[in-house]
XYZ file of N, CA, C and O in Angstrom:
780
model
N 117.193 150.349 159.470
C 116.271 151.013 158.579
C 115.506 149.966 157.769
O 116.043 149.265 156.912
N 114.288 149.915 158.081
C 113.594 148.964 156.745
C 113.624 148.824 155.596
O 113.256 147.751 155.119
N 114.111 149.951 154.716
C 114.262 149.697 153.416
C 115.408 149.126 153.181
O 115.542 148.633 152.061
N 116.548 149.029 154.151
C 117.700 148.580 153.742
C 117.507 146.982 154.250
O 118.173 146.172 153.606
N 116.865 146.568 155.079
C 115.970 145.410 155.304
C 115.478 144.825 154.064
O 115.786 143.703 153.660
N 114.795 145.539 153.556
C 114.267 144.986 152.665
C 114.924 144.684 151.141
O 114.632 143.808 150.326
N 115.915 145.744 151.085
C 117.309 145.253 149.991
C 117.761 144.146 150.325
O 117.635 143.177 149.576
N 118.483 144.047 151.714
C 118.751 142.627 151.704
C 118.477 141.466 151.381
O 119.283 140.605 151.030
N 116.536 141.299 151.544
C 116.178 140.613 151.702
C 116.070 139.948 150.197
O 115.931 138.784 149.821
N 116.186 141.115 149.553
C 115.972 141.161 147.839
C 117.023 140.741 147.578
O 116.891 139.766 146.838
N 118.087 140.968 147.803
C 119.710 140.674 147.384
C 119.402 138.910 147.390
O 119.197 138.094 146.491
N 119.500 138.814 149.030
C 119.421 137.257 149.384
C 118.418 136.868 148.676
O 118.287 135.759 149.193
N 117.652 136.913 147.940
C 116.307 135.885 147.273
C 117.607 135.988 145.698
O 118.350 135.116 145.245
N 117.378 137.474 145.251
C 118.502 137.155 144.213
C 119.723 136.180 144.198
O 119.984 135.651 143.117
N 120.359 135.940 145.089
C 121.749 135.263 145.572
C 121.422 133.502 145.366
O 122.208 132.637 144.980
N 120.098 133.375 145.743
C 119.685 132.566 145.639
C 119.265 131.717 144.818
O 118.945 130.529 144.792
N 119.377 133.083 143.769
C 118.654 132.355 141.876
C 117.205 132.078 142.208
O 116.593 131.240 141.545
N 116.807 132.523 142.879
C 115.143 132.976 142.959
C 114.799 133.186 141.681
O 115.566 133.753 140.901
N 113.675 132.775 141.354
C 113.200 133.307 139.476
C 112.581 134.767 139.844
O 112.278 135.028 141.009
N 112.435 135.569 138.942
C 112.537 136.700 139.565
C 110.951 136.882 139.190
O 110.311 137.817 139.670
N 110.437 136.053 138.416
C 108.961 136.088 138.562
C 108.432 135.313 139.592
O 107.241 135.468 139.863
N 109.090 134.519 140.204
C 108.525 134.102 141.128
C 108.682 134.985 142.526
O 108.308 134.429 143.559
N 109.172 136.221 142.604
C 109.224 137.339 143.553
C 108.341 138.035 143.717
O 108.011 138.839 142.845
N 107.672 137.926 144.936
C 106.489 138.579 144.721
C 107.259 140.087 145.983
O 108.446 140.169 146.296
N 106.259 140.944 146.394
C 106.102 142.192 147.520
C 105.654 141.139 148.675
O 106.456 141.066 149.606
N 104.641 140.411 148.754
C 104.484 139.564 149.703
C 105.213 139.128 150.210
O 105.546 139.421 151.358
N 105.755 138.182 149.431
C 107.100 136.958 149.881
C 108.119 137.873 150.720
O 108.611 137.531 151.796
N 108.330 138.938 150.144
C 109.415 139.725 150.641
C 108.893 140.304 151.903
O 109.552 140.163 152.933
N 107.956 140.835 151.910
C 107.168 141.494 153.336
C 107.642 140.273 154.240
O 108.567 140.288 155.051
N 106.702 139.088 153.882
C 106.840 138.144 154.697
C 108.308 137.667 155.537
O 108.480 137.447 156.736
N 109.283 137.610 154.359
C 110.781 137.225 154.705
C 110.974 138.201 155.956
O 111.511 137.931 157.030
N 110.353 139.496 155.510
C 111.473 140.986 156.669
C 110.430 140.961 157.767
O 110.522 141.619 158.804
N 109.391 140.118 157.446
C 108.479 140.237 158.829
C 108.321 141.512 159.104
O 108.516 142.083 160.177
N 107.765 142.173 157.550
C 106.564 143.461 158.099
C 105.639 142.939 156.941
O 105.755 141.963 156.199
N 104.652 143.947 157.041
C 103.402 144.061 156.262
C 103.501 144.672 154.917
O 103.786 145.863 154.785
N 103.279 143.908 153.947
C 102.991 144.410 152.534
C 102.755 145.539 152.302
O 103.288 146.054 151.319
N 101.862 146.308 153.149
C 101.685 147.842 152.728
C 102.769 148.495 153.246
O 102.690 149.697 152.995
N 104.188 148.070 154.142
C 104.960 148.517 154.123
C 106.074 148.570 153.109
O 106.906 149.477 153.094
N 106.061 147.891 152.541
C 106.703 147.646 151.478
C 105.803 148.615 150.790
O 106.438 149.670 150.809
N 104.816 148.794 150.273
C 104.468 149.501 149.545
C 104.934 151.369 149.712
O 105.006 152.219 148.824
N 105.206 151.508 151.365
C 105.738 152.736 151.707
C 106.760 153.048 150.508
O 106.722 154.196 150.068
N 107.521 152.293 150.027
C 108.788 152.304 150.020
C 109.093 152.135 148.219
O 109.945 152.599 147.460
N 108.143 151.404 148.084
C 108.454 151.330 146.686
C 106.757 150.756 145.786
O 105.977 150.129 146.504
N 106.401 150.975 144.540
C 105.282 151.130 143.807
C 105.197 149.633 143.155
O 104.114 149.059 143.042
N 106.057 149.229 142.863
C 105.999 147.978 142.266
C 107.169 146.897 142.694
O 108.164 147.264 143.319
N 106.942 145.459 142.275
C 108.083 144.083 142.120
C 109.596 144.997 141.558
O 110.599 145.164 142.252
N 109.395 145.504 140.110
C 110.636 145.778 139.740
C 111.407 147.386 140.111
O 112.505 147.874 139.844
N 110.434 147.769 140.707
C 111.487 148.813 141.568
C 111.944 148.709 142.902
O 112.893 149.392 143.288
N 111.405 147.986 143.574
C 111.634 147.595 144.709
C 113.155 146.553 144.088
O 114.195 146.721 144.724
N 113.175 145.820 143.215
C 114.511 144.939 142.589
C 115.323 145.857 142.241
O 116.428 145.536 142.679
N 115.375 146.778 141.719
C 115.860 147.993 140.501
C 116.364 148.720 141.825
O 117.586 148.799 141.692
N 116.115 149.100 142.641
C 116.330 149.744 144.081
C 117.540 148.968 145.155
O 118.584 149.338 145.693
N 116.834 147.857 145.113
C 117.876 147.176 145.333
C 119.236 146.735 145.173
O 120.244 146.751 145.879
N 118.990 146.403 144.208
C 120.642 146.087 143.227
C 121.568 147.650 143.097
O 122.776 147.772 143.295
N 120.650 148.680 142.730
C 121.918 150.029 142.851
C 122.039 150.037 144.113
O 123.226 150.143 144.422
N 121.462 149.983 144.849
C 121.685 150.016 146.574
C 122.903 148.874 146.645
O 123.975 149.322 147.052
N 122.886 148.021 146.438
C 124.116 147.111 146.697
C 125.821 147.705 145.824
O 126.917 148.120 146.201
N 125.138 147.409 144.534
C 125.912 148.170 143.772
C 127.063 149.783 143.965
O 128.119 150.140 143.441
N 126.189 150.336 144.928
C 126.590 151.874 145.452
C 127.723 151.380 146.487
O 128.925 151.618 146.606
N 126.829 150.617 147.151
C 128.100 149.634 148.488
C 129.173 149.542 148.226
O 130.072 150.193 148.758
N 129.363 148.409 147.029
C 130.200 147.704 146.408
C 131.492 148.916 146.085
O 132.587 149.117 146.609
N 130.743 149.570 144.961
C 131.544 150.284 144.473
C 132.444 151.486 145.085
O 133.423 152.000 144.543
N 131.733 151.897 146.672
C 132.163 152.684 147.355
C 133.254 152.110 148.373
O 134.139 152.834 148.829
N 133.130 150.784 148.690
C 134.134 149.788 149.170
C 134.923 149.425 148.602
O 135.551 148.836 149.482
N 135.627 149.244 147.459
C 136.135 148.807 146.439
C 137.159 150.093 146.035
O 138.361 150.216 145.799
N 136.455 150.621 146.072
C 137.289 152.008 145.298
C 137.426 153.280 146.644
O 138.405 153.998 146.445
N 136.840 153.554 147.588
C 137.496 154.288 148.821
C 138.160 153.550 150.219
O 139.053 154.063 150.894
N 137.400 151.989 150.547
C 137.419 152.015 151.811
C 138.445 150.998 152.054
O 138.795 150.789 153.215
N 139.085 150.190 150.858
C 139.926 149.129 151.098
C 141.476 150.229 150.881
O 141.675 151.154 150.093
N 142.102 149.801 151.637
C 143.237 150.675 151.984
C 144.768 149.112 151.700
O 144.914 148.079 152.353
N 145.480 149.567 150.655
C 146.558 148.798 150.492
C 147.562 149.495 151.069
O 147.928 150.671 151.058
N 148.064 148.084 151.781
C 149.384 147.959 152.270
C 150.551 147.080 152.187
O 151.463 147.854 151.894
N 150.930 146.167 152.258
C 151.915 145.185 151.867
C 151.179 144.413 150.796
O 149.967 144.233 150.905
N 151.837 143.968 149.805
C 151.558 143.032 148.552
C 150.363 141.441 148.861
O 149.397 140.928 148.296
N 151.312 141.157 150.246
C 150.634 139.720 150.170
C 149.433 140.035 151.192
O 148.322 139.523 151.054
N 149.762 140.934 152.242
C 148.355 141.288 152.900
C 147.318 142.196 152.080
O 146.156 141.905 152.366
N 147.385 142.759 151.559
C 146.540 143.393 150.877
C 146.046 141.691 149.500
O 144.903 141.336 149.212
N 146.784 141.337 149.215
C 145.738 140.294 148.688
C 145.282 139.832 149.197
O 144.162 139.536 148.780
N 145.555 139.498 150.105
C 144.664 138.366 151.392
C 143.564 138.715 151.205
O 142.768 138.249 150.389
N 143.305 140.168 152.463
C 142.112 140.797 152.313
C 141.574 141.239 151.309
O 140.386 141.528 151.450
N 142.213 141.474 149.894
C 141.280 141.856 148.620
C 140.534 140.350 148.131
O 139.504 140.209 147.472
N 141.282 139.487 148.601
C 140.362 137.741 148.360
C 139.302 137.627 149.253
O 138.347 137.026 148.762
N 139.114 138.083 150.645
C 138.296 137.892 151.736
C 137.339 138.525 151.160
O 136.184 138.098 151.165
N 137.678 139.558 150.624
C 136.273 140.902 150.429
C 135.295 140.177 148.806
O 134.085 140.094 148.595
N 136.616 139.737 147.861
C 136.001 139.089 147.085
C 135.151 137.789 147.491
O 133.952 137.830 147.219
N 135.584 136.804 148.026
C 134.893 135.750 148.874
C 133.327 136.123 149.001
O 132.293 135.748 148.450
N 133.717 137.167 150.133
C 132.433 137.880 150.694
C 131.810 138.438 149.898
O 130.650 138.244 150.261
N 131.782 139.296 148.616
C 130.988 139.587 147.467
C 130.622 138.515 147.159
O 129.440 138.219 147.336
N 131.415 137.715 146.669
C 130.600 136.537 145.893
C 129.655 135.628 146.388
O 128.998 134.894 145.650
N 129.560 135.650 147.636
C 128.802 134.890 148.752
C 127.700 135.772 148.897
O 126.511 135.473 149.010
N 128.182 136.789 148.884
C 126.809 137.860 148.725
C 125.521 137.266 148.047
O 124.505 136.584 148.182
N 126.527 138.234 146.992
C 125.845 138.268 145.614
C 126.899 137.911 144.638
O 127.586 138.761 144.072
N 127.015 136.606 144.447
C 127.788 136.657 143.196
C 128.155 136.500 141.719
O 129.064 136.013 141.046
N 126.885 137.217 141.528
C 126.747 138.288 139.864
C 127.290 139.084 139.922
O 127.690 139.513 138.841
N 127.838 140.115 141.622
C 128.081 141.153 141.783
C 129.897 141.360 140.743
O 130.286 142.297 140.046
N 130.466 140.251 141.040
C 131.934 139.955 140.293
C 131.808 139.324 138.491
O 132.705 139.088 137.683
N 130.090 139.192 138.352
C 130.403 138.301 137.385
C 129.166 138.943 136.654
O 128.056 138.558 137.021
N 129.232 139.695 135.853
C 127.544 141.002 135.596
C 126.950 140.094 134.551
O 125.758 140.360 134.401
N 127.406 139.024 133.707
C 126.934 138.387 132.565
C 125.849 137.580 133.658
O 124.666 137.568 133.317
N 126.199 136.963 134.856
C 124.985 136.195 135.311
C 123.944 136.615 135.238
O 122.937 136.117 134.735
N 124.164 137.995 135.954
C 123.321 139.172 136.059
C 122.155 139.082 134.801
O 120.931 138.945 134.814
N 123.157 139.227 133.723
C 122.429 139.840 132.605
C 121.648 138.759 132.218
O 120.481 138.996 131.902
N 122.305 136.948 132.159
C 121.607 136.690 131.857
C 120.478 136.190 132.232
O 119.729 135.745 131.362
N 120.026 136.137 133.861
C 119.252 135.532 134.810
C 118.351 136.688 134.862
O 117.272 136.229 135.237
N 118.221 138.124 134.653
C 117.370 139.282 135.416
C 117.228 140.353 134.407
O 116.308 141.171 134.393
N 118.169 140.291 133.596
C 117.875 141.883 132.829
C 116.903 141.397 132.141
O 116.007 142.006 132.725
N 116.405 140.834 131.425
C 115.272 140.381 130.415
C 114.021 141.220 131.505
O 113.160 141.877 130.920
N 113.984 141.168 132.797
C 112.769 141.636 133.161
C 112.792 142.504 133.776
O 112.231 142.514 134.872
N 113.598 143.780 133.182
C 113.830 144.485 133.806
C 113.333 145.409 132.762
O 113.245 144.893 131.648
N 112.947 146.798 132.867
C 112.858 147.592 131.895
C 114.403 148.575 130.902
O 115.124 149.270 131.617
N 114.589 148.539 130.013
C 115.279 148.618 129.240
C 116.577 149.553 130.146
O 117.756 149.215 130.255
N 115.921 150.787 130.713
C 116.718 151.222 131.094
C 117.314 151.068 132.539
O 118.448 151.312 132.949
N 116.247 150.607 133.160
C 116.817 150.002 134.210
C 117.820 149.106 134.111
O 118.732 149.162 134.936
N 117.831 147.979 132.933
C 118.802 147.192 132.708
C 120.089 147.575 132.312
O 121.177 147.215 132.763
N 119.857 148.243 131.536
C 120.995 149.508 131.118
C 121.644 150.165 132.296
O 122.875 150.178 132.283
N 120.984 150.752 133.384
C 121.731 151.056 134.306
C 122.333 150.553 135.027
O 123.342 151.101 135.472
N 121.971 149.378 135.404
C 122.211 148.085 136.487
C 123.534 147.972 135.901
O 124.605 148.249 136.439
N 123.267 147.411 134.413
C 124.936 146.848 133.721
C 126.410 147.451 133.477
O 127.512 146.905 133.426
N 125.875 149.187 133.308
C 126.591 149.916 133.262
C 127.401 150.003 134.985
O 128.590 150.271 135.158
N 126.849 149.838 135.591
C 127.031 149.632 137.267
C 127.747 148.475 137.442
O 128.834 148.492 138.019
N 127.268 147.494 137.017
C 128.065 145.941 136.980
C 129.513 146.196 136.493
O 130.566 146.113 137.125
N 129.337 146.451 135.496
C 130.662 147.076 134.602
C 131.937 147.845 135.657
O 133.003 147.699 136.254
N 131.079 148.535 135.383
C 131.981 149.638 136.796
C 132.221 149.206 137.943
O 133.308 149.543 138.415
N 131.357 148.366 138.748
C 131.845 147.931 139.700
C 133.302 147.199 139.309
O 134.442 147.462 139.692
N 132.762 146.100 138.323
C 134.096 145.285 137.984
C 135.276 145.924 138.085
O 136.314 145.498 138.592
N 135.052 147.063 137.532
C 136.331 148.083 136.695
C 136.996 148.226 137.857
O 138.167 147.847 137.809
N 136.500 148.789 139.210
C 136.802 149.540 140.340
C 137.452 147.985 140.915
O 138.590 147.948 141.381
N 136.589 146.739 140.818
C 137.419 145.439 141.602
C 138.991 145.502 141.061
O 140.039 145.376 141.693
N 138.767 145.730 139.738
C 140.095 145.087 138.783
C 141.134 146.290 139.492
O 141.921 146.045 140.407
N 140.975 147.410 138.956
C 141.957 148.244 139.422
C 142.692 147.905 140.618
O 143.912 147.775 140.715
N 141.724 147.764 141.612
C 142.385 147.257 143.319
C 143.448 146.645 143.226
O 144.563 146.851 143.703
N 142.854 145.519 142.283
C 144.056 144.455 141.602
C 144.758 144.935 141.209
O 145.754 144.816 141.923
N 144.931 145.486 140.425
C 146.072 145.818 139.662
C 146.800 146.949 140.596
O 147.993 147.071 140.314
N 146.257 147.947 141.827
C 146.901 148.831 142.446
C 147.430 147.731 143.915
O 148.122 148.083 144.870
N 147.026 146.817 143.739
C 147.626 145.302 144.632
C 148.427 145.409 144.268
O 149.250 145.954 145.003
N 148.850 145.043 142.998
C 149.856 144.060 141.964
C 151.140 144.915 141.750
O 152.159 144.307 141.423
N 151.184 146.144 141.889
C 151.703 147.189 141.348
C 152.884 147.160 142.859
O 154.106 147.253 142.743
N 152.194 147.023 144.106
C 152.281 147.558 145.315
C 153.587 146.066 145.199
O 154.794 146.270 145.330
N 153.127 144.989 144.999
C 154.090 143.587 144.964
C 155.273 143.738 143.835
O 156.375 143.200 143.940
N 154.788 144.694 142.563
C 156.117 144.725 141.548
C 157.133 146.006 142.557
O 158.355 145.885 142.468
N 156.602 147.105 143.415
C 157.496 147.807 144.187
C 158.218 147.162 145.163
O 159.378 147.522 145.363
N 157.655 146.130 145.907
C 157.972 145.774 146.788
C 159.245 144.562 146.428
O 160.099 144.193 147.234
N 159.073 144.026 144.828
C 160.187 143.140 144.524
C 159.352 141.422 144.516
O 159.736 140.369 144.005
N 158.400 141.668 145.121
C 158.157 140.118 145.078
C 157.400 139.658 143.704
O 157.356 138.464 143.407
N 156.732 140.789 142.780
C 156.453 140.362 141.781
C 157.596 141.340 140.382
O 158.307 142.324 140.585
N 157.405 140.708 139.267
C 158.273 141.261 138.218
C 157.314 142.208 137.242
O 156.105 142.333 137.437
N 157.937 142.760 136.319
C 157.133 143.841 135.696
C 156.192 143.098 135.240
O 156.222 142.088 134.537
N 155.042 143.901 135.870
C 153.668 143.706 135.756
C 153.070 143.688 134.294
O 153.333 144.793 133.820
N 152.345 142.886 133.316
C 151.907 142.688 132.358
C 150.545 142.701 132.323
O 149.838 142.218 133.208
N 150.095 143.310 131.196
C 148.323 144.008 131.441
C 147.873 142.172 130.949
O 147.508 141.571 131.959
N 147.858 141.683 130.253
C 147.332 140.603 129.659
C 147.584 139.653 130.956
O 146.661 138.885 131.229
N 148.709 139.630 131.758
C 149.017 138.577 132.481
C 148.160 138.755 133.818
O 147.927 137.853 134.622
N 147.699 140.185 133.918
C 147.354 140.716 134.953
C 146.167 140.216 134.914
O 145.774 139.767 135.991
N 145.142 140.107 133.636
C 143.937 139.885 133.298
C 143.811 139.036 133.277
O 142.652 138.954 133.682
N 144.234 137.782 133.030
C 144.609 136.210 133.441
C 144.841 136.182 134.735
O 144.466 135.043 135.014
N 145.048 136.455 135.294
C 145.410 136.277 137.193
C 144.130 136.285 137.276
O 143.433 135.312 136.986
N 143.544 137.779 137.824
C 142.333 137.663 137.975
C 141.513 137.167 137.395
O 141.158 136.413 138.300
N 140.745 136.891 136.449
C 139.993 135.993 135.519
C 139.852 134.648 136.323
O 138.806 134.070 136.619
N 141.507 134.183 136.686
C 141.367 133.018 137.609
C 140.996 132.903 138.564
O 140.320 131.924 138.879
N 141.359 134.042 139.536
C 140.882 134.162 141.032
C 139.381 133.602 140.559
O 138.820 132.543 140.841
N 138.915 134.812 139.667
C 137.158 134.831 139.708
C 136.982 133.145 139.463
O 136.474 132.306 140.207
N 137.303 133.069 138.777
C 136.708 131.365 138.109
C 137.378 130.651 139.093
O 136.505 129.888 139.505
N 138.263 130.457 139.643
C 138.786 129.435 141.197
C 137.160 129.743 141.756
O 136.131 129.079 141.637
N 137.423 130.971 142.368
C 136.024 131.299 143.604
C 134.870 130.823 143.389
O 134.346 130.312 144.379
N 134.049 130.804 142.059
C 133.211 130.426 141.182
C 133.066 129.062 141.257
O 131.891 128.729 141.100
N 133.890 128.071 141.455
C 134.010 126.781 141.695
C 133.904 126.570 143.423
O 133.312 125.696 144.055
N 134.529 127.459 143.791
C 134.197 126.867 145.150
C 133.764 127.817 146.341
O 134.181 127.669 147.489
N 132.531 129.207 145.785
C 131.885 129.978 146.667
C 130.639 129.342 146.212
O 130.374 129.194 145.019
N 129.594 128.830 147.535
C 128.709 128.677 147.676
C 128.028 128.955 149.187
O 128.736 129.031 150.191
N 126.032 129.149 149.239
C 125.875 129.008 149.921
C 126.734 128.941 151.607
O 126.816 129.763 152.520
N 127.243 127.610 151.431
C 127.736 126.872 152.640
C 129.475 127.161 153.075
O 130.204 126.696 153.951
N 129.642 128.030 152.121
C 130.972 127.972 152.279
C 131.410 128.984 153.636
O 131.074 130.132 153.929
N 132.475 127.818 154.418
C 132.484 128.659 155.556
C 133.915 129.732 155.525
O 135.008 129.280 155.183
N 133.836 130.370 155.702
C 134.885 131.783 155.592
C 136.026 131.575 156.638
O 137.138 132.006 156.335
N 135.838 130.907 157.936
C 136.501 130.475 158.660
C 137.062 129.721 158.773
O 138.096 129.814 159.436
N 136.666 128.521 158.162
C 137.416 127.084 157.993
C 138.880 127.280 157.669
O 139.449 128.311 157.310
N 139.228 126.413 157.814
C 140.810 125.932 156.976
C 141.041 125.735 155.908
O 142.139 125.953 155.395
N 139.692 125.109 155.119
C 139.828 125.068 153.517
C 139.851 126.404 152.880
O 140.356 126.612 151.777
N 139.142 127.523 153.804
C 139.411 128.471 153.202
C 140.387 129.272 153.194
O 140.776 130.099 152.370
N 140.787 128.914 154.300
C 142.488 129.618 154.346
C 143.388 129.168 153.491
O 144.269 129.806 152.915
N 143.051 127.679 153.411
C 144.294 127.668 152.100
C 143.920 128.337 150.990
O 144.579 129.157 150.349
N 142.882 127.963 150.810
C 142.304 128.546 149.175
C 143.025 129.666 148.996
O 143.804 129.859 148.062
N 142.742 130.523 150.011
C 143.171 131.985 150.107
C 144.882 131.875 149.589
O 145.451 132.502 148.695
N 145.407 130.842 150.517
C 146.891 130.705 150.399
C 147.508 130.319 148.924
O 148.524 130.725 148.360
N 146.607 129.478 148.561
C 146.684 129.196 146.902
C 146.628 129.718 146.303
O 147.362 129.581 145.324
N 145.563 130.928 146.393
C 145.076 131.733 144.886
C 146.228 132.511 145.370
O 147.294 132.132 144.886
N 146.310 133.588 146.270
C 147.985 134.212 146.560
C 148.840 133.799 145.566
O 148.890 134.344 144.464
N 149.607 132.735 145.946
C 150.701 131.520 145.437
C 150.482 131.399 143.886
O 151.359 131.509 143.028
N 148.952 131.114 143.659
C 148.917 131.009 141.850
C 148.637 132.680 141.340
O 148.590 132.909 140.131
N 148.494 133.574 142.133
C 149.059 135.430 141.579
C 150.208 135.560 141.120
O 150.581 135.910 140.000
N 150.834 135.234 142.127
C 152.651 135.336 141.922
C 152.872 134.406 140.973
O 153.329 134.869 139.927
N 152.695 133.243 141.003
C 152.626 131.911 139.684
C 152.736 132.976 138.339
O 153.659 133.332 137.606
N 151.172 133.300 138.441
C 150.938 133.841 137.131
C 151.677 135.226 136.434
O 151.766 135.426 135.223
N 152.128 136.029 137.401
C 152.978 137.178 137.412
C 153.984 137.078 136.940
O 154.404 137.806 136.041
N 154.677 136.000 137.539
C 156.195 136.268 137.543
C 156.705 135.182 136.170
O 157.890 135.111 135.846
């Protein structure tokens, strides 16, 4: 579908730290390799075509996060709740971290659009954290972690995010070996921090 073409294409210029005045309908036509007046099908201006975008991702996020990831064992279910984070953050990763967000894009956004976006950011977060914590919960049943602590819980993650943050970029390959350990580490420093 082209418009979802064309989110992407918006996401990836965002992901990129693109200045968001420097975004034009053109540039973007150009990237999806259609014509400007197609873009215009689709949306009236720069900041709705952005504003469109981001809840479009946002809707993703939050519908993956909160229906489609399915927990099962403690340490596999982190695995894959790190992969998916990885992969958000490689995305888009303001998507884990809404202050970037706010402070790189909401300024040009209209009030309420910004307002909505953040309230979305928010929530997305909310829906990441829970996972976590319905992870974490799944490892204090299972015995490998000890009674679960809300503060300690919020420190775990906090770290994951800020580990990933240091070392999701661009180039980072998902396949490699460095990333498998990483994966194996942040695991290892959960339980660290848990127990």
């Amino acid at each position: 579908m082209k418009k979802e073409i064309i989110y992407e294409e918006v996401l990836s210029m965002l992901n990129d730290r693109v200045d968001y005045k420097s975004i034009t309908l053109s540039d973007v036509a150009k990237r999806c390799e259609m014509g400007k007046s197609t873009i215009y099908e689709y949306f009236s201006s720069k900041d709705e075509m952005i504003y469109n975008s981001i809840i479009y991702y946002l809707n993703k996020m939050i519908k993956f996060f909160s229906s489609s990831f399915k927990v099962t064992t403690f340490r596999s279910s982190l695995k894959t709740f790190l992969k998916a984070i990885i992969i958000t953050m490689k995305a888009n990763y303001w998507m884990v971290m809404p202050w970037t967000f706010l402070d790189n894009y909401a300024p040009f956004l209209s009030e309420d659009n910004a307002d909505t976006i953040t309230e979305m950011l928010y929530k997305c977060r909310e829906v990441i954290y829970s996972l976590f914590t319905q992870i974490c919960e799944k490892g204090e049943d299972e015995g490998t972690l000890y009674k679960i602590d809300d503060v300690y819980l919020n420190f775990a993650f906090c770290g994951i995010i800020g580990a990933l943050t240091e070392e999701i970029d661009k180039d980072f390959d998902f396949d490699s070996d460095d990333a498998k350990y990483l994966i194996d580490d942040l695991c290892s420093c959960v339980v660290k921090q848990l127990n």
